[in-house]
Short mmCIF file of C-alpha atoms in Angstrom, two decimals:
data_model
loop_
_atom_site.label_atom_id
_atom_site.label_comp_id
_atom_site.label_asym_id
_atom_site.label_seq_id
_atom_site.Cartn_x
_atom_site.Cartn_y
_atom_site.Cartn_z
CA UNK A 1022 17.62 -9.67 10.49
CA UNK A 1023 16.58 -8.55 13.72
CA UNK A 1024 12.60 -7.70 13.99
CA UNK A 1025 12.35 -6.24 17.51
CA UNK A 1026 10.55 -3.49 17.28
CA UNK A 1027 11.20 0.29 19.34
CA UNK A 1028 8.60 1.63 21.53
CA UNK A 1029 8.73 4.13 19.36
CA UNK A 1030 7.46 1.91 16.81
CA UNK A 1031 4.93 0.49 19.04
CA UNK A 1032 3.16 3.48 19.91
CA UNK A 1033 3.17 4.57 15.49
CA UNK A 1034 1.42 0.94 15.26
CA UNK A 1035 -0.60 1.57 18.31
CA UNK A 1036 -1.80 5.02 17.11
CA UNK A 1037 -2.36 3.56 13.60
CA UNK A 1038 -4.61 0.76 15.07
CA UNK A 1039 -7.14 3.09 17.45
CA UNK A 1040 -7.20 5.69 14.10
CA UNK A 1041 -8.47 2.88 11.78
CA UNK A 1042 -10.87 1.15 14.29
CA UNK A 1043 -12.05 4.76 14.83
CA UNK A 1044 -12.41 5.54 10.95
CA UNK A 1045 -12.33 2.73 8.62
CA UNK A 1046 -16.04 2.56 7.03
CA UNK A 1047 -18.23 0.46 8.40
CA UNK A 1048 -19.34 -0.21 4.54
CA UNK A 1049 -16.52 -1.35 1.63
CA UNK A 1050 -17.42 0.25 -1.72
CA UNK A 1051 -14.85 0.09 -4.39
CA UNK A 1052 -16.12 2.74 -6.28
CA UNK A 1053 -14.36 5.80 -6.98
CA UNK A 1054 -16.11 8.08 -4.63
CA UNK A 1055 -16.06 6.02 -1.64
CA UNK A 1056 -12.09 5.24 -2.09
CA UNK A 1057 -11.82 9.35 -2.56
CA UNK A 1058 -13.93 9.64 1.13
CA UNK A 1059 -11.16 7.19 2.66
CA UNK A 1060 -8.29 9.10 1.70
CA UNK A 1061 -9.46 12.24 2.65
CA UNK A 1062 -10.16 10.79 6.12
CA UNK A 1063 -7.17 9.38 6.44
CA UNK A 1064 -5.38 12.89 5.35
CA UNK A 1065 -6.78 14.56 7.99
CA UNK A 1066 -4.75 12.55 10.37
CA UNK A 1067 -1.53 12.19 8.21
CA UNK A 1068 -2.03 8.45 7.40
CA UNK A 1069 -2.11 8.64 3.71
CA UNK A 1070 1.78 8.18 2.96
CA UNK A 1071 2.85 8.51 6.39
CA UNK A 1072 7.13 8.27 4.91
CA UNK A 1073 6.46 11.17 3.10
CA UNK A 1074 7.55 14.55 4.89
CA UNK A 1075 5.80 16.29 7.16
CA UNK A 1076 6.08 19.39 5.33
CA UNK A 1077 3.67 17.72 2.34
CA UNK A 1078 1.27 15.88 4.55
CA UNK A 1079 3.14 12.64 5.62
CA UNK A 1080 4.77 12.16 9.17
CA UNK A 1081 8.22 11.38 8.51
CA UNK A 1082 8.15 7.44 9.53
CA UNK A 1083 10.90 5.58 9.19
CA UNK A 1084 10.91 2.36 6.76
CA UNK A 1085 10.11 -0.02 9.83
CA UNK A 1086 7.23 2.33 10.64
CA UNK A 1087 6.19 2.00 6.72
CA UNK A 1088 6.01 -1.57 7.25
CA UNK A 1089 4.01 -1.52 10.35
CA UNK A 1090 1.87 0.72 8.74
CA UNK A 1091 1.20 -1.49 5.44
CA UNK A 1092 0.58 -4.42 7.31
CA UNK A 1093 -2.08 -2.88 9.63
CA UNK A 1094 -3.88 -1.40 6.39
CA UNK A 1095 -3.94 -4.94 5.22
CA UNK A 1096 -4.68 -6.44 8.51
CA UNK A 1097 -7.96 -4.27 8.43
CA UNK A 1098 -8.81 -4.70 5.45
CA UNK A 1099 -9.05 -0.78 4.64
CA UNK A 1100 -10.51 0.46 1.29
CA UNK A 1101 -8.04 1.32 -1.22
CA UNK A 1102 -7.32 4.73 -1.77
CA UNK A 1103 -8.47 6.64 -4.98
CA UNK A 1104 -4.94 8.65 -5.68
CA UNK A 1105 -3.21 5.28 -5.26
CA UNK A 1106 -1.34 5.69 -8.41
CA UNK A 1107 -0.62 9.15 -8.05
CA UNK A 1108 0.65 8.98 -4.66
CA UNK A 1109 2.80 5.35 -5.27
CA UNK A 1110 4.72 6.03 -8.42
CA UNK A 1111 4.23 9.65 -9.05
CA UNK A 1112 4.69 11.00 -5.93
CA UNK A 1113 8.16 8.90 -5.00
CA UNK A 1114 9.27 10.02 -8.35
CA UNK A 1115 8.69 13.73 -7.42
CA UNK A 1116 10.17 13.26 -4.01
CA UNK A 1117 13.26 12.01 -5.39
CA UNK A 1118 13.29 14.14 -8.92
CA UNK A 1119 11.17 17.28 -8.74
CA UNK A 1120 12.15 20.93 -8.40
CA UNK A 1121 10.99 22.59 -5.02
CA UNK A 1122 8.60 24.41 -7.26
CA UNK A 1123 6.97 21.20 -8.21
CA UNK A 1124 6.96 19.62 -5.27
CA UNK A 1125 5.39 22.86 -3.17
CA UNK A 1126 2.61 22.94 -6.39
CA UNK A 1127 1.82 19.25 -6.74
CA UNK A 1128 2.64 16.76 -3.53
CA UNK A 1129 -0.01 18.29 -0.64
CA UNK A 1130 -2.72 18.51 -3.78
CA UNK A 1131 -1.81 14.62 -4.56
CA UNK A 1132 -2.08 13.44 -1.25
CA UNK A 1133 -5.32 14.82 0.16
CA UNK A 1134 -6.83 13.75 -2.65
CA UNK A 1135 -7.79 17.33 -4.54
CA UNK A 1136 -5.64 16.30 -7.87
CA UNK A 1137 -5.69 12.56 -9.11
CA UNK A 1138 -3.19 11.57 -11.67
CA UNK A 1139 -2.31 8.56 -13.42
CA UNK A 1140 0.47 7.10 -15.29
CA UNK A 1141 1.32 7.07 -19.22
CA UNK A 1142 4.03 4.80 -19.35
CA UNK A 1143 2.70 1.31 -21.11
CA UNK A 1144 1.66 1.82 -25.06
CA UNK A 1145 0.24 -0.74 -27.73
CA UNK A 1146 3.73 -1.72 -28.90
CA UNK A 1147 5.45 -0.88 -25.72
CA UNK A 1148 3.88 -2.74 -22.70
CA UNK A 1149 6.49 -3.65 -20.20
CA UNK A 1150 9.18 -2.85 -22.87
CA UNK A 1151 9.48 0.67 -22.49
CA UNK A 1152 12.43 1.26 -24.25
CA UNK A 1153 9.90 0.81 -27.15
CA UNK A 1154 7.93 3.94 -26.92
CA UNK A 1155 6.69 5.65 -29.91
CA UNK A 1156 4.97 8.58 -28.63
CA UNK A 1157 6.89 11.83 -29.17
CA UNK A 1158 6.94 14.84 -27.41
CA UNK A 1159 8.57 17.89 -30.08
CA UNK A 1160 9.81 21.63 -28.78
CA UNK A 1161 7.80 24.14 -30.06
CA UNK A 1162 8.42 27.12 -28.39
CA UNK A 1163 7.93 27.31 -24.90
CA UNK A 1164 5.75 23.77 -25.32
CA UNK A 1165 6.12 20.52 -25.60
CA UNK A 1166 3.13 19.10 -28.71
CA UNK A 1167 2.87 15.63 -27.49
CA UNK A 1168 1.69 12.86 -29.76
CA UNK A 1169 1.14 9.25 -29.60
CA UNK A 1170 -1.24 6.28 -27.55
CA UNK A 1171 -1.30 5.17 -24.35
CA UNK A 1172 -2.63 1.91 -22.69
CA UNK A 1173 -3.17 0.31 -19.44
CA UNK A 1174 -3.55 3.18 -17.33
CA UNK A 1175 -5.22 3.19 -14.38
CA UNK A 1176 -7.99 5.33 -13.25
CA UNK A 1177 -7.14 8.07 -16.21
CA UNK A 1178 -10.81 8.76 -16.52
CA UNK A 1179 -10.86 10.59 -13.03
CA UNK A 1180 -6.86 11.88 -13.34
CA UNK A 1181 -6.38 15.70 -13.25
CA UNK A 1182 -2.77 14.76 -14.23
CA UNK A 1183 -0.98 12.57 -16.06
CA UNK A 1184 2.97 11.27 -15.43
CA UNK A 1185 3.93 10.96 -19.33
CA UNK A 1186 6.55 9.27 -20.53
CA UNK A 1187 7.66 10.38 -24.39
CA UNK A 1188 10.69 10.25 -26.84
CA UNK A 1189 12.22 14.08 -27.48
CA UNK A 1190 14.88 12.60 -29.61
CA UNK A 1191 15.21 10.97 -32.57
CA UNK A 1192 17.60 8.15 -31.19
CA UNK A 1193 16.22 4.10 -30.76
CA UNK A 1194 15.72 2.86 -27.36
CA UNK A 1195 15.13 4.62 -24.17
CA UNK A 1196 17.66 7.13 -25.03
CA UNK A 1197 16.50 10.80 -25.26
CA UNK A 1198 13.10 10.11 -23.56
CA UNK A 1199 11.79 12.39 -21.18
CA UNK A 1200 9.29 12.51 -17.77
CA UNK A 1201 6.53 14.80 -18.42
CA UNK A 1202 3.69 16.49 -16.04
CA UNK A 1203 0.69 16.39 -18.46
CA UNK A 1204 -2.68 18.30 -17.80
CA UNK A 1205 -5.22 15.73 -18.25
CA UNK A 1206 -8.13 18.49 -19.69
CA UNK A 1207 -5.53 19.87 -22.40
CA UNK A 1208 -7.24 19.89 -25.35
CA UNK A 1209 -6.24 16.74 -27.87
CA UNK A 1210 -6.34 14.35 -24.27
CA UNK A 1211 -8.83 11.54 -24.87
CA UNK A 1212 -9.38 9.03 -22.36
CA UNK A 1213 -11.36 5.91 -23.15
CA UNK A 1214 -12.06 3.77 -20.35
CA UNK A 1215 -11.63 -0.28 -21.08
CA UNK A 1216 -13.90 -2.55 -20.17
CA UNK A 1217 -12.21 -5.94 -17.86
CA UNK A 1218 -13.25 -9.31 -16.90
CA UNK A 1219 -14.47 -7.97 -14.16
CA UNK A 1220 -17.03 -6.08 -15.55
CA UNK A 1221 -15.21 -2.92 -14.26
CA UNK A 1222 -13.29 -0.22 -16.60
CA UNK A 1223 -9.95 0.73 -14.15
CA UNK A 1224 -7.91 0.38 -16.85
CA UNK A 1225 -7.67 2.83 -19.70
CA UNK A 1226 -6.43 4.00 -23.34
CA UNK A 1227 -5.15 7.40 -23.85
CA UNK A 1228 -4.93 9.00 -27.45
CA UNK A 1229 -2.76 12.34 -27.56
CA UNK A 1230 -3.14 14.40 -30.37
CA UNK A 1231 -1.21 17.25 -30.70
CA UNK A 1232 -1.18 17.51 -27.19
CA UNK A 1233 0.50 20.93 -25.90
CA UNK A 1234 3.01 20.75 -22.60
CA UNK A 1235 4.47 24.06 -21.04
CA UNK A 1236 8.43 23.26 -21.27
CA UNK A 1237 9.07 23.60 -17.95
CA UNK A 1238 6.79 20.28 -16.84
CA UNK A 1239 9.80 18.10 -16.77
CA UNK A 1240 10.47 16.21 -13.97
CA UNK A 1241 14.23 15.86 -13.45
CA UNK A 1242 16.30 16.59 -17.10
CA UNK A 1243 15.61 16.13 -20.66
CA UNK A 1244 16.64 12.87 -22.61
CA UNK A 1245 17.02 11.42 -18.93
CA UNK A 1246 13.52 10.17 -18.33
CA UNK A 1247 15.26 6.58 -18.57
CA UNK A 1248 16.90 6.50 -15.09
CA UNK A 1249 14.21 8.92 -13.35
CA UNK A 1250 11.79 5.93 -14.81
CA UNK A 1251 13.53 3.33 -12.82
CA UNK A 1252 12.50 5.51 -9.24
CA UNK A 1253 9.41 5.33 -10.49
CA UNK A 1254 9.29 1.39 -11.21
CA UNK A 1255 11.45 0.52 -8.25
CA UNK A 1256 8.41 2.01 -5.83
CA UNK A 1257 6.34 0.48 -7.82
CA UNK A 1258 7.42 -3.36 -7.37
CA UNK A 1259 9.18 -2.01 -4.15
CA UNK A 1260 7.70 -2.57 -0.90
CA UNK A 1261 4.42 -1.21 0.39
CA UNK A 1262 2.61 -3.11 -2.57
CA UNK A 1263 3.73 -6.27 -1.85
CA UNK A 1264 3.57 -6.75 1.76
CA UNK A 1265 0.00 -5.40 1.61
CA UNK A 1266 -1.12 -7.93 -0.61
CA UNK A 1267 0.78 -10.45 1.48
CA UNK A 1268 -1.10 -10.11 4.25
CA UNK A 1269 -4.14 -9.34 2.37
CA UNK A 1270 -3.57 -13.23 0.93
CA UNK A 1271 -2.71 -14.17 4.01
CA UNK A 1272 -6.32 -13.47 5.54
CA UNK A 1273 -8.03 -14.96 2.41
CA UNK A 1274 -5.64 -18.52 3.26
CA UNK A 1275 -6.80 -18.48 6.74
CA UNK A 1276 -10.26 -18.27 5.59
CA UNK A 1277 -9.83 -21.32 3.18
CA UNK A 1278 -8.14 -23.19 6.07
CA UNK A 1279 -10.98 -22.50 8.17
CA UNK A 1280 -13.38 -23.89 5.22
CA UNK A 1281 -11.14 -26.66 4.52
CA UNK A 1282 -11.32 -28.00 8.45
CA UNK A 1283 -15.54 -27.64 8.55
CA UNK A 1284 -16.78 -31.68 8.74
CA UNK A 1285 -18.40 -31.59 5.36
CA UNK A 1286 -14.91 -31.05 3.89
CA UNK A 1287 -12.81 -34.13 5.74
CA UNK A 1288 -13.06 -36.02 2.63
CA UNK A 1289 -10.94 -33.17 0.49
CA UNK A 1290 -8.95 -34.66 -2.40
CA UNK A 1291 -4.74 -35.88 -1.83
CA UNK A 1292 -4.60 -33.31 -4.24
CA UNK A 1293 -6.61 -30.34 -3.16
CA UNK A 1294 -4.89 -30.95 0.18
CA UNK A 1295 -1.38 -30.50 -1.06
CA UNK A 1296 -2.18 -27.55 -3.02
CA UNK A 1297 -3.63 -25.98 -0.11
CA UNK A 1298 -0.27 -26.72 1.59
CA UNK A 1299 1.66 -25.51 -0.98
CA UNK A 1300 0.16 -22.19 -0.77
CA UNK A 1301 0.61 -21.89 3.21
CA UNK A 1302 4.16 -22.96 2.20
CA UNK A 1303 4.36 -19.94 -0.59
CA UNK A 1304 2.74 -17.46 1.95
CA UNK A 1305 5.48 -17.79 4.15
CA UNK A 1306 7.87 -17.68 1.41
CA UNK A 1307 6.30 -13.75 0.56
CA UNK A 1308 6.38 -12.84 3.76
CA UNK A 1309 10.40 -13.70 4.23
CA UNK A 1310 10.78 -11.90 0.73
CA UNK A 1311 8.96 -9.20 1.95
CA UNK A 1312 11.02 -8.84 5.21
CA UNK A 1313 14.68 -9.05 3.38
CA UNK A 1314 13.37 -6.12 1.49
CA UNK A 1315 12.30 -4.51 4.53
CA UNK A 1316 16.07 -6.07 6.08
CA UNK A 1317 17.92 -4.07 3.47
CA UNK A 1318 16.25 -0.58 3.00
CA UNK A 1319 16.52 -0.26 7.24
CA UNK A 1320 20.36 -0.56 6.62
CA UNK A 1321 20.55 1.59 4.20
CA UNK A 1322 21.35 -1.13 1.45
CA UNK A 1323 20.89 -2.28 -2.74
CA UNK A 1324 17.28 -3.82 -3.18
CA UNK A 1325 19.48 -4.92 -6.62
CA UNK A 1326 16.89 -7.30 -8.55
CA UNK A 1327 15.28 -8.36 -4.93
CA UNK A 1328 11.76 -6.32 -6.25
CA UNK A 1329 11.76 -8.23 -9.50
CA UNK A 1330 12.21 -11.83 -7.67
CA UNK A 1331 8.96 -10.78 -4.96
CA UNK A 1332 7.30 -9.53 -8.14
CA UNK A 1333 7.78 -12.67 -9.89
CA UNK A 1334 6.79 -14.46 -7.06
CA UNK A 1335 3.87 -12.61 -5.56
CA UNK A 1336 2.01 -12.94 -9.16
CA UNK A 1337 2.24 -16.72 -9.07
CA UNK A 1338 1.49 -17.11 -5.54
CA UNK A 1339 -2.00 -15.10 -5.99
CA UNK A 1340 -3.26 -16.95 -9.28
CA UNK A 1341 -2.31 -19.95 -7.57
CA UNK A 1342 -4.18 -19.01 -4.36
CA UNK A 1343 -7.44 -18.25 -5.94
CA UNK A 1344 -7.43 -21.01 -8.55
CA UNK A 1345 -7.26 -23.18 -5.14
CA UNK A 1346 -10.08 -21.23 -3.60
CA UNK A 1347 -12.08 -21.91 -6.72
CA UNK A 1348 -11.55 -25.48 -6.70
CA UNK A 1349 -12.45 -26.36 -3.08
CA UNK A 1350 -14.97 -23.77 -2.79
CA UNK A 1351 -16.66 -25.70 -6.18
CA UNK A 1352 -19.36 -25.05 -8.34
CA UNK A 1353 -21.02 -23.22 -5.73
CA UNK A 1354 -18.45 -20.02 -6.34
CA UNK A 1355 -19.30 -19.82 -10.11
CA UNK A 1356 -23.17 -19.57 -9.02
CA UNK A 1357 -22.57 -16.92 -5.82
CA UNK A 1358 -21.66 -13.93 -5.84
CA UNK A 1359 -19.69 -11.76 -7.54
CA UNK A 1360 -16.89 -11.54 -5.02
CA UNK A 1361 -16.45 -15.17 -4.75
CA UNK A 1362 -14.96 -15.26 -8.76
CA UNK A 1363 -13.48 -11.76 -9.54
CA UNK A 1364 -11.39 -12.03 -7.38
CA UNK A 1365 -9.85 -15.18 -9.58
CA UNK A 1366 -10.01 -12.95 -12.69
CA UNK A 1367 -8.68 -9.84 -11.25
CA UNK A 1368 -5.43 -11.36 -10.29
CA UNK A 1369 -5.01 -12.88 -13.61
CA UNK A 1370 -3.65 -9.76 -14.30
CA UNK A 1371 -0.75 -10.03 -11.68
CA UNK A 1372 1.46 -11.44 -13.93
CA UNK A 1373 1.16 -8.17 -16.26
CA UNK A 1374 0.60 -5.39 -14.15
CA UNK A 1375 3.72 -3.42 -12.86
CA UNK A 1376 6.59 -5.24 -15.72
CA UNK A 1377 5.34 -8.58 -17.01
CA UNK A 1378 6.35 -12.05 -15.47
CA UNK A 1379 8.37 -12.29 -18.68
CA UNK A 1380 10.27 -8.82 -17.68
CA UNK A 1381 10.95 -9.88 -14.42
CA UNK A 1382 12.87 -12.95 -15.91
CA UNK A 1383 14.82 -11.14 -17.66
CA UNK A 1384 15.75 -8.44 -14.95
CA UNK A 1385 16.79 -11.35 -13.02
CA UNK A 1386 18.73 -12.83 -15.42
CA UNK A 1387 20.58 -9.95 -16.61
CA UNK A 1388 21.08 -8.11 -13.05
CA UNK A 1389 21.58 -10.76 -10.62
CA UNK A 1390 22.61 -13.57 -12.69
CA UNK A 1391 24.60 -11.23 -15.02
CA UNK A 1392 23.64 -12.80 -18.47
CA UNK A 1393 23.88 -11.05 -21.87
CA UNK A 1394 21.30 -9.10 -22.27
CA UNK A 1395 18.84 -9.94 -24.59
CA UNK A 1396 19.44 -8.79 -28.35
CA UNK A 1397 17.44 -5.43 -29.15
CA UNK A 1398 16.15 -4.23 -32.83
#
């Protein structure tokens, strides 16, 4: 793997770095608003989803230049965005999938942050198993009546749009379902926000009740919505995610270091101490994971089951991290602020969010191991 980078490449990090020392706000809000603020800034100077084409709002960077570009966001410590959903799953999968007609109405819209969407993908029955699906979309016409729950999607209370995933067939599994574009105010939408750990409500249900779909919001063919799902899971667990969070964990190790080495704390425990090695160990290990991903979509190669192993690994890695944090940072974190403990129950969820720990297992073992797969009722 060579990492040299261009000068080319030098001057898109360079340009990146005086635009966010510029712009980034001097004040990090997580709510909604604020995040909506930050990506219209950044739209104005094409730093939203900079690999997207020009044509749409992005800049046309190469992958290397993607990578740059997700490691300075991290590096800064940038707000996140509010069409983050949208822009990472939704918009690939349009990209890669959508008519020019779609892509003309719905990528600019998406990416300057005028029309939020979510995802409907994970149900009750059917978290990471989405061959399970029971919602149903049924031809009537020249609609689609929609009916069934979602669960577990993000930001749907503020979506304009919804990327809806539904049987149109009678057969089992994930044949016959379909990718569907799904107004969010149709009538028979009803979006109840759920309450976390946290104390926050990103997450939501979605009931659809007779919901009604013009015919033509497909995205890419009937009964196919299987394989255009796996673009859309692929970006997911691909690679702008995960190196942003590595260096984002990266920053909040150095930090523990730095409290670990302060006099009051030469007397830390064997064990503490080798915990805190292990994770410098493991945060070198998802940066090298990160990297061969990077290695192989430069050349043009197979990620193959390489997203579900950094996955995997990334979700352990964090819990482990902040279960650390709590434990040499002591009682003291419980009492403090907020932001010293969400952070430990917000990444409980790494292990669930985007195909479930036990998912990944057995993407590995069927893919690159090349095991039976597992039985299926």
């Amino acid at each position: 793997m060579d990492f040299t980078f261009t000068p080319e490449e030098l001057a898109f990090r360079d340009e990146l770095r005086e635009f966010l020392v510029m712009h980034r706000p001097r004040k990090l809000d997580d709510s909604f608003e604020s995040q909506l603020d930050w990506q219209k800034t950044l739209f104005e100077g094409s730093w939203v989803a900079p690999h997207w084409p020009k044509e749409f709002g992005g800049r046309g960077c190469s992958v290397t230049e993607l990578a740059l570009y997700v490691e300075e966001m991290g590096r800064h410590r940038v707000p996140q965005i509010a069409g983050g959903v949208g822009i990472n799953m939704v918009g690939s999968t349009l990209l890669a999938h959508g008519r020019p007609d779609q892509k003309a109405r719905y990528l600019r819209p998406m990416l300057a942050g005028d029309e939020i969407w979510c995802q409907l993908l994970s149900e009750p029955d059917a978290g990471s198993d989405l061959r399970s699906i029971a919602t149903r979309a049924v031809q009537d016409g020249h609609s689609w009546v929609v009916t069934g729950q979602k669960v577990w999607s993000s930001s749907a209370a503020q979506a304009d749009f919804g990327y809806l995933f539904a049987k149109t067939t009678d057969e089992d599994g994930a044949v016959g379902a379909t990718c569907l574009i799904c107004d969010m105010h149709t009538e028979g939408v009803d979006v109840r926000p759920l309450r976390q750990l946290t104390g926050d409500s990103h997450f939501c249900e979605v009931f659809l009740t007779e919901v009604r779909i013009p015919i033509d919001h497909v995205i890419g063919t009937v009964g196919q919505g299987w394989r255009i799902l796996q673009t859309t899971l692929s970006n997911e667990r691909g690679l702008a995610y995960p190196m942003k969070e590595q260096m984002v964990l990266s920053q909040f190790l150095g930090e523990l270091l730095d409290l670990a080495r302060k006099p009051d704390r030469q007397l830390l425990g064997g064990e503490l101490r080798d915990q805190l090695v292990q994770c410098v160990i493991q945060d070198r290990i998802f940066r090298l994971l990160n990297l061969r991903t990077l290695s192989r979509l430069a050349d043009g190669g197979s990620l193959g089951a390489n997203p579900s192993i950094t996955k995997l690994f990334y979700a352990s890695y964090a819990q482990r991290l902040h279960q650390t944090a709590m434990t040499l940072k002591g009682v003291g974190a419980i009492a403090g602020s907020p932001a010293e403990w969400t952070p430990l129950l917000w990444y409980r969820q790494s292990s669930i969010a985007g195909g479930t720990s036990e998912i990944q297992r057995n993407i590995l073992a069927e893919v690159a191991l090349g095991l039976p797969r597992d039985p299926r009722k």
